[in-house]
Tab-separated table of C-alpha atoms in Angstrom:
chain	number	residue	atom	x	y	z
A	1	MET	CA	65.828	102.567	74.039
A	2	CYS	CA	66.245	99.875	76.238
A	3	ALA	CA	63.694	97.735	73.851
A	4	ALA	CA	65.515	98.330	71.059
A	5	LYS	CA	68.696	98.181	72.613
A	6	ASN	CA	68.396	94.940	73.802
A	7	MET	CA	66.217	94.098	70.802
A	8	PHE	CA	62.356	93.105	72.908
A	9	VAL	CA	58.916	94.336	71.824
A	10	VAL	CA	56.699	95.257	74.286
A	11	SER	CA	53.336	95.370	73.465
A	12	SER	CA	50.228	96.584	75.691
A	13	GLN	CA	46.519	96.817	75.591
A	14	HIS	CA	43.769	99.467	77.261
A	15	VAL	CA	41.458	98.242	79.766
A	16	THR	CA	38.383	100.621	80.193
A	17	GLY	CA	37.575	101.678	83.529
A	18	LYS	CA	34.501	100.077	83.631
A	19	CYS	CA	36.028	96.353	82.792
A	20	ASN	CA	38.534	96.886	85.828
A	21	MET	CA	35.900	98.716	88.758
A	22	ILE	CA	38.455	97.828	91.472
A	23	ALA	CA	41.384	99.604	89.772
A	24	ASP	CA	39.187	102.407	88.371
A	25	SER	CA	38.344	103.147	91.929
A	26	LEU	CA	42.184	102.868	93.521
A	27	SER	CA	43.533	105.565	90.293
A	28	ARG	CA	40.635	107.662	91.626
A	29	LEU	CA	41.278	107.728	95.057
A	30	GLN	CA	37.531	106.542	95.814
A	31	MET	CA	37.831	104.203	98.988
A	32	ASP	CA	34.153	103.535	99.725
A	33	ARG	CA	33.583	102.230	96.055
A	34	PHE	CA	36.960	100.256	96.394
A	35	ARG	CA	35.886	98.501	100.183
A	36	ARG	CA	32.449	97.392	98.237
A	37	LEU	CA	34.574	96.169	95.606
A	38	ALA	CA	36.914	94.477	97.025
A	39	PRO	CA	35.919	93.732	100.705
A	40	GLU	CA	38.480	91.189	101.086
A	41	ALA	CA	41.344	93.384	100.856
A	42	ASP	CA	44.010	94.596	103.619
A	43	HIS	CA	42.211	97.694	105.605
A	44	ILE	CA	45.597	98.487	106.441
A	45	PRO	CA	48.126	97.926	103.755
A	46	GLU	CA	52.293	96.337	104.175
A	47	ALA	CA	53.931	99.721	102.933
A	48	THR	CA	55.301	99.403	99.438
A	49	PRO	CA	59.283	100.123	99.582
A	50	VAL	CA	60.240	102.939	97.655
A	51	GLY	CA	62.612	101.281	94.567
A	52	SER	CA	64.028	97.361	94.684
A	53	HIS	CA	66.662	96.411	96.771
A	54	VAL	CA	68.485	95.932	93.429
A	55	GLU	CA	67.847	99.639	93.207
A	56	LEU	CA	69.016	100.512	95.892
A	57	GLY	CA	72.068	98.667	96.220
A	58	GLY	CA	73.344	99.954	93.426
A	59	VAL	CA	72.921	103.705	94.243
A	60	ILE	CA	74.463	102.739	97.799
A	61	ASP	CA	77.345	101.125	95.821
A	62	ASP	CA	77.819	104.336	93.984
A	63	LEU	CA	77.622	106.149	96.837
A	64	TRP	CA	80.439	104.331	98.625
A	65	GLU	CA	82.850	104.944	95.118
A	66	LYS	CA	82.525	108.749	95.803
A	67	ALA	CA	83.010	108.366	99.637
A	68	ILE	CA	86.374	109.214	98.803
A	69	ALA	CA	88.583	110.309	95.486
A	70	PRO	CA	89.925	107.676	92.855
A	71	SER	CA	93.323	107.675	93.516
A	72	THR	CA	92.574	107.010	97.092
A	73	ARG	CA	90.056	104.419	96.038
A	74	LEU	CA	92.837	103.060	94.233
A	75	ALA	CA	95.107	103.283	96.925
A	76	TYR	CA	93.085	101.522	99.450
A	77	SER	CA	92.577	98.957	97.575
A	78	THR	CA	96.199	97.969	96.821
A	79	GLY	CA	96.687	98.032	100.772
A	80	PHE	CA	93.342	95.968	101.715
A	81	ASN	CA	94.329	93.350	99.092
A	82	PHE	CA	98.134	93.288	100.097
A	83	PHE	CA	96.456	93.127	103.781
A	84	ILE	CA	94.457	90.130	102.950
A	85	GLN	CA	97.502	88.285	101.339
A	86	PHE	CA	99.716	88.658	104.877
A	87	LEU	CA	96.508	87.483	106.503
A	88	LEU	CA	96.732	84.180	104.486
A	89	MET	CA	100.345	84.144	104.009
A	90	ALA	CA	101.037	84.263	107.992
A	91	GLY	CA	97.585	81.819	108.534
A	92	LEU	CA	96.026	84.367	110.478
A	93	VAL	CA	93.192	82.927	108.536
A	94	THR	CA	92.510	80.406	106.075
A	95	CYS	CA	90.433	81.991	103.379
A	96	VAL	CA	88.809	84.850	102.745
A	97	ASP	CA	85.297	85.210	103.708
A	98	TYR	CA	83.876	88.811	104.569
A	99	ASN	CA	81.072	87.430	106.423
A	100	ASN	CA	83.000	85.718	108.947
A	101	MET	CA	85.887	87.639	109.249
A	102	SER	CA	86.650	89.966	112.044
A	103	VAL	CA	89.883	92.425	112.437
A	104	SER	CA	91.567	92.302	115.577
A	105	GLU	CA	94.559	94.446	116.991
A	106	ASP	CA	96.709	91.645	117.454
A	107	MET	CA	96.276	91.574	113.666
A	108	LEU	CA	96.921	94.952	113.050
A	109	ILE	CA	100.304	94.922	114.811
A	110	HIS	CA	101.004	91.833	113.136
A	111	PHE	CA	100.499	93.679	109.855
A	112	VAL	CA	102.818	96.757	110.852
A	113	ALA	CA	105.338	94.591	112.436
A	114	HIS	CA	105.632	92.786	108.626
A	115	CYS	CA	105.165	96.296	106.751
A	116	TYR	CA	108.101	97.474	108.566
A	117	ASN	CA	110.177	94.430	107.804
A	118	ILE	CA	109.653	94.642	104.702
A	119	ASN	CA	110.987	98.375	104.439
A	120	LEU	CA	108.047	100.189	104.168
A	121	SER	CA	107.542	103.491	105.115
A	122	TYR	CA	105.429	105.194	108.124
A	123	ALA	CA	103.582	106.544	105.669
A	124	THR	CA	102.964	103.585	103.627
A	125	ILE	CA	101.934	101.463	106.324
A	126	LYS	CA	99.627	104.471	107.993
A	127	LEU	CA	97.519	104.404	104.495
A	128	TYR	CA	97.412	100.680	104.825
A	129	LEU	CA	95.831	100.689	107.927
A	130	CYS	CA	93.526	103.085	106.540
A	131	ALA	CA	92.488	101.446	103.645
A	132	VAL	CA	91.835	98.376	105.811
A	133	LYS	CA	89.405	100.116	108.069
A	134	PHE	CA	87.822	101.679	105.258
A	135	MET	CA	87.126	98.254	104.072
A	136	CYS	CA	86.139	97.169	107.038
A	137	LEU	CA	83.649	99.543	107.463
A	138	LYS	CA	82.404	99.174	103.577
A	139	GLU	CA	82.161	95.277	103.922
A	140	ASN	CA	80.806	94.998	107.314
A	141	ILE	CA	83.805	93.440	109.032
A	142	PRO	CA	84.323	93.839	112.958
A	143	TYR	CA	86.569	96.346	113.776
A	144	PRO	CA	87.927	97.740	117.133
A	145	SER	CA	87.173	100.695	118.232
A	146	ASN	CA	89.431	103.529	118.717
A	147	THR	CA	89.612	103.052	121.895
A	148	ASN	CA	90.793	99.688	122.058
A	149	LEU	CA	93.795	100.496	119.468
A	150	ASN	CA	95.598	102.196	122.266
A	151	ARG	CA	98.781	99.513	121.420
A	152	ILE	CA	99.210	99.917	117.388
A	153	GLN	CA	99.862	103.604	118.057
A	154	THR	CA	102.718	103.198	120.416
A	155	VAL	CA	103.764	100.134	117.598
A	156	LEU	CA	103.071	102.949	115.217
A	157	GLY	CA	105.303	105.133	116.695
A	158	GLY	CA	107.928	102.862	117.316
A	159	VAL	CA	108.157	102.354	113.484
A	160	LYS	CA	108.146	106.325	113.173
A	161	ARG	CA	111.231	106.649	114.947
A	162	ALA	CA	113.125	103.844	113.033
A	163	ARG	CA	112.383	105.312	109.846
A	164	VAL	CA	115.035	107.685	109.700
A	165	LYS	CA	113.409	110.364	106.865
A	166	ASN	CA	115.876	111.078	103.616
A	167	VAL	CA	114.003	114.075	102.192
A	168	LYS	CA	115.649	115.041	99.042
A	169	PRO	CA	115.060	118.522	98.810
A	170	ARG	CA	112.957	120.474	96.419
A	171	TYR	CA	114.610	124.034	95.317
A	172	PRO	CA	111.810	126.815	94.603
A	173	ILE	CA	111.272	128.890	91.481
A	174	THR	CA	111.992	131.977	92.155
A	175	PHE	CA	110.841	135.162	89.855
A	176	ASN	CA	113.967	135.510	88.760
A	177	ILE	CA	114.211	131.791	87.173
A	178	LEU	CA	111.120	132.165	86.260
A	179	LYS	CA	112.228	135.059	84.188
A	180	ASP	CA	115.438	133.650	83.019
A	181	ALA	CA	113.349	130.753	81.918
A	182	CYS	CA	110.767	132.652	80.180
A	183	ALA	CA	113.533	134.664	78.151
A	184	TYR	CA	115.037	131.507	76.899
A	185	ILE	CA	112.078	130.207	75.978
A	186	ARG	CA	110.940	133.678	73.927
A	187	GLU	CA	114.748	133.969	72.152
A	188	LYS	CA	115.671	129.508	71.471
A	189	LEU	CA	112.015	128.251	71.172
A	190	SER	CA	109.428	129.498	68.859
A	191	SER	CA	106.603	126.849	68.656
A	192	PHE	CA	103.000	126.773	70.009
A	193	SER	CA	104.101	123.900	72.479
A	194	ASP	CA	106.618	126.432	73.920
A	195	LEU	CA	103.958	128.976	73.892
A	196	MET	CA	101.698	126.519	76.324
A	197	PHE	CA	104.847	125.587	78.590
A	198	GLU	CA	105.396	129.709	79.291
A	199	THR	CA	101.886	129.953	79.924
A	200	ALA	CA	101.614	127.036	82.490
A	201	CYS	CA	105.373	128.212	84.048
A	202	THR	CA	104.154	131.598	84.491
A	203	VAL	CA	99.809	130.252	85.436
A	204	ALA	CA	101.702	127.683	88.356
A	205	PHE	CA	103.546	130.797	89.692
A	206	PHE	CA	101.551	133.221	90.126
A	207	GLY	CA	98.263	131.311	91.269
A	208	CYS	CA	100.712	129.429	93.817
A	209	LEU	CA	99.385	126.038	92.322
A	210	ARG	CA	100.369	122.565	92.829
A	211	CYS	CA	101.239	120.844	89.441
A	212	GLY	CA	98.087	118.780	89.576
A	213	GLU	CA	96.296	121.286	89.278
A	214	PHE	CA	97.221	122.801	85.926
A	215	THR	CA	98.590	118.919	84.555
A	216	VAL	CA	96.804	115.417	84.128
A	217	ASN	CA	97.961	112.213	85.296
A	218	ASN	CA	99.476	110.275	82.206
A	219	SER	CA	97.276	111.798	79.958
A	220	TYR	CA	94.373	110.992	80.935
A	221	PHE	CA	92.162	113.549	81.125
A	222	ASP	CA	88.792	114.883	82.885
A	223	HIS	CA	87.098	117.958	81.885
A	224	ASN	CA	85.202	117.135	85.294
A	225	ILE	CA	88.384	117.424	86.861
A	226	ASN	CA	91.129	119.348	84.821
A	227	LEU	CA	91.293	122.462	83.693
A	228	CYS	CA	89.628	123.003	80.243
A	229	VAL	CA	89.451	125.921	78.078
A	230	SER	CA	86.262	127.530	79.486
A	231	ASP	CA	88.092	127.133	83.027
A	232	MET	CA	90.307	130.209	81.239
A	233	VAL	CA	88.665	133.722	81.062
A	234	ILE	CA	90.675	136.990	79.971
A	235	SER	CA	88.858	139.674	81.377
A	236	GLU	CA	90.426	143.396	80.706
A	237	ASP	CA	92.699	143.634	84.227
A	238	CYS	CA	93.426	140.342	84.859
A	239	VAL	CA	92.996	136.406	83.697
A	240	LEU	CA	90.063	134.257	85.487
A	241	LEU	CA	90.960	130.716	86.333
A	242	HIS	CA	88.323	128.892	87.579
A	243	LEU	CA	90.221	125.339	89.403
A	244	LYS	CA	87.172	122.859	89.689
A	245	LYS	CA	88.991	120.741	92.647
A	246	SER	CA	92.273	121.178	94.738
A	247	LYS	CA	93.684	119.399	97.550
A	248	THR	CA	92.438	121.832	100.198
A	249	ASP	CA	88.831	121.543	98.325
A	250	PRO	CA	88.017	118.061	99.010
A	251	PHE	CA	84.159	118.317	97.741
A	252	ARG	CA	85.094	120.139	94.777
A	253	ASP	CA	83.377	123.407	95.651
A	254	GLY	CA	86.212	125.061	93.333
A	255	VAL	CA	87.517	128.582	93.318
A	256	THR	CA	88.049	131.429	90.319
A	257	LEU	CA	91.743	132.741	90.954
A	258	LYS	CA	92.610	135.956	89.503
A	259	LEU	CA	96.143	136.652	87.814
A	260	PHE	CA	96.346	140.299	87.306
A	261	ASN	CA	98.893	142.808	85.013
A	262	THR	CA	101.762	143.223	86.360
A	263	ASP	CA	103.676	145.739	83.664
A	264	THR	CA	106.677	143.475	83.538
A	265	ILE	CA	108.279	141.335	81.284
A	266	VAL	CA	106.904	138.065	82.568
A	267	CYS	CA	103.090	139.280	82.885
A	268	PRO	CA	100.352	136.621	83.272
A	269	ASN	CA	97.610	138.415	81.633
A	270	SER	CA	99.589	139.583	78.566
A	271	ILE	CA	101.240	136.007	78.365
A	272	CYS	CA	97.354	133.984	78.877
A	273	SER	CA	96.305	136.506	76.303
A	274	LYS	CA	98.729	135.933	73.562
A	275	TYR	CA	98.724	131.427	74.996
A	276	MET	CA	94.898	131.614	74.522
A	277	LYS	CA	94.774	133.109	70.893
A	278	ALA	CA	96.698	130.642	69.937
A	279	ARG	CA	94.920	128.382	71.783
A	280	GLN	CA	91.030	129.633	70.057
A	281	ARG	CA	93.206	128.910	66.072
A	282	GLN	CA	92.682	125.231	67.264
A	283	CYS	CA	88.884	125.597	67.401
A	284	PRO	CA	88.583	123.724	70.803
A	285	SER	CA	84.917	122.968	72.677
A	286	PRO	CA	84.809	124.387	75.642
A	287	ASN	CA	85.329	120.989	77.513
A	288	ASP	CA	88.857	120.896	76.040
A	289	PRO	CA	92.194	120.417	77.664
A	290	LEU	CA	93.383	124.203	78.088
A	291	PHE	CA	97.069	123.109	78.228
A	292	VAL	CA	97.905	120.376	75.079
A	293	THR	CA	100.830	119.518	73.316
A	294	ASP	CA	101.615	119.788	69.668
A	295	ASN	CA	99.806	116.934	69.077
A	296	GLY	CA	96.705	117.930	70.737
A	297	GLN	CA	97.394	115.799	74.049
A	298	ALA	CA	96.417	117.344	77.407
A	299	LEU	CA	99.514	118.491	79.289
A	300	SER	CA	100.921	115.832	81.466
A	301	LYS	CA	102.668	116.246	84.936
A	302	THR	CA	105.955	114.243	83.861
A	303	VAL	CA	105.935	116.380	80.286
A	304	PHE	CA	105.603	119.617	82.339
A	305	ILE	CA	108.568	118.033	84.644
A	306	ALA	CA	110.981	116.905	81.682
A	307	LYS	CA	110.524	119.958	79.766
A	308	PHE	CA	110.735	122.230	82.415
A	309	ARG	CA	114.271	120.842	83.766
A	310	HIS	CA	115.122	120.954	80.143
A	311	VAL	CA	115.062	124.861	80.338
A	312	LEU	CA	116.649	124.507	83.384
A	313	GLN	CA	119.687	123.027	82.115
A	314	CYS	CA	120.077	125.058	79.327
A	315	LEU	CA	120.225	128.113	81.679
A	316	SER	CA	123.091	125.913	83.026
A	317	ILE	CA	120.821	125.591	86.964
A	318	HIS	CA	121.308	122.039	88.097
A	319	SER	CA	117.653	121.054	87.548
A	320	ASP	CA	117.740	117.701	89.712
A	321	LEU	CA	116.494	119.666	92.654
A	322	TYR	CA	113.698	121.245	91.183
A	323	ASN	CA	109.668	119.798	90.358
A	324	GLY	CA	106.504	120.374	89.471
A	325	HIS	CA	106.108	122.090	93.253
A	326	SER	CA	108.966	124.325	92.840
A	327	PHE	CA	106.295	127.006	91.663
A	328	ARG	CA	104.016	126.690	94.765
A	329	ILE	CA	107.508	126.674	96.418
A	330	GLY	CA	108.799	129.670	94.847
A	331	ALA	CA	105.691	132.134	95.252
A	332	ALA	CA	105.893	131.624	98.272
A	333	THR	CA	109.594	132.314	98.608
A	334	SER	CA	109.220	135.273	96.768
A	335	SER	CA	105.890	136.228	99.059
A	336	ALA	CA	107.586	136.228	101.754
A	337	ALA	CA	111.029	138.279	100.245
A	338	ALA	CA	108.530	140.674	98.978
A	339	ILE	CA	107.642	140.993	102.653
A	340	ILE	CA	104.144	139.998	102.119
A	341	GLU	CA	101.876	139.171	105.338
A	342	ASP	CA	101.945	135.722	106.676
A	343	HIS	CA	98.180	135.680	106.757
A	344	LEU	CA	97.902	136.673	102.971
A	345	ILE	CA	100.553	134.055	101.760
A	346	LYS	CA	98.252	131.700	103.199
A	347	VAL	CA	95.382	132.320	101.486
A	348	LEU	CA	96.646	133.192	97.888
A	349	GLY	CA	98.611	129.606	98.059
A	350	ARG	CA	94.884	128.173	99.597
A	351	TRP	CA	96.745	126.307	102.392
A	352	SER	CA	94.386	124.787	104.204
A	353	SER	CA	90.598	124.603	103.311
A	354	ASP	CA	89.409	128.177	105.301
A	355	ALA	CA	92.215	129.676	103.357
A	356	TYR	CA	90.585	128.443	100.382
A	357	CYS	CA	87.549	129.823	101.175
A	358	ARG	CA	88.985	133.364	102.159
A	359	TYR	CA	90.627	133.564	99.101
A	360	ILE	CA	87.429	134.185	98.011
A	361	ARG	CA	86.514	137.113	100.070
A	362	THR	CA	90.030	138.693	99.739
A	363	PRO	CA	89.938	142.342	98.031
A	364	GLN	CA	90.815	141.824	94.532
A	365	SER	CA	93.266	145.205	95.269
A	366	SER	CA	95.228	142.873	98.058
A	367	ILE	CA	95.722	139.978	95.668
A	368	ARG	CA	96.963	142.866	92.902
A	369	ASN	CA	99.398	143.904	94.826
A	370	ALA	CA	100.346	140.391	96.024
A	371	GLN	CA	101.227	139.475	92.820
A	372	ARG	CA	103.406	142.763	91.486
A	373	ALA	CA	104.971	142.417	95.049
A	374	LEU	CA	106.543	138.852	93.556
A	375	THR	CA	108.009	140.645	90.862
A	376	MET	CA	110.087	142.830	93.042
A	377	SER	CA	111.248	139.976	95.174
């Protein structure tokens, strides 16, 4: 295959063992015979390296790439490049040479002051410092240990206190709002895209999903991460939804969520069954996106939020304070209103890696009762 791709020919000729007795003796592990034929050979040969440095270098680069998520890698690259630009602009370095470069606490303190001076948020400054540390580790650039960073921690505390948070409130989508939205979609709208949207809203609410768990970013679909057609299975009494990754599942162990029949006007089992029948009529492959629009594109976060806010406006609900995370907030709010135990709410929402693992061990009856309780909140 390599020869055909690069247009060259490899030819070989068989050499019989009697014409190449030294190699023949080695291949048969006849060491006494080999010593007689090649007395000048070293008695303790040097260890043969496993693979070349070039091959191992590629493996190492690949492991560095996989050490962090793609989104984190992009943010780290931005932060480190910004740090290098600051060093050059401030005259702390004259040129970028990783081999002769080192990072000191004073450099970091001045960098934090620069970021604060141009009105970067505390969270962004912390992210950029993490980026600098990670890239220094990767490029083997000397970086001060945590015990030698007491001053910068104090400076960061000053940044945190100086920055006044203007957090925009996010309102929850409760079951009553979801019910009204689904009723409007069924009455006023009728396309496949509308059915898909209703299904996505229902799954997001009963599955306590984050928006990024059922949508894609910028219409870029990756079947190794995003929901595929094969990730939704309709069983007799529930829908099995397999999440391949999540915020609390950084190593992508995956978890299968159970969405049970609620016997109400908004039932995840019935709506998902209806949607899957319509989706299967499009003859998708198992690795195709689960939620798609009329043009066949994977449901993006931007498209979902835009249509979601449009439906709220049609219901005379002020939509600016709602976003994709409102379904997850609404499920938690409705759970609390239905007097579901706090520990079970955390398990259903997979609020931590520990709760994520405990979801798998939670009895199905508890999940079923909790999801039905959401409809009575």
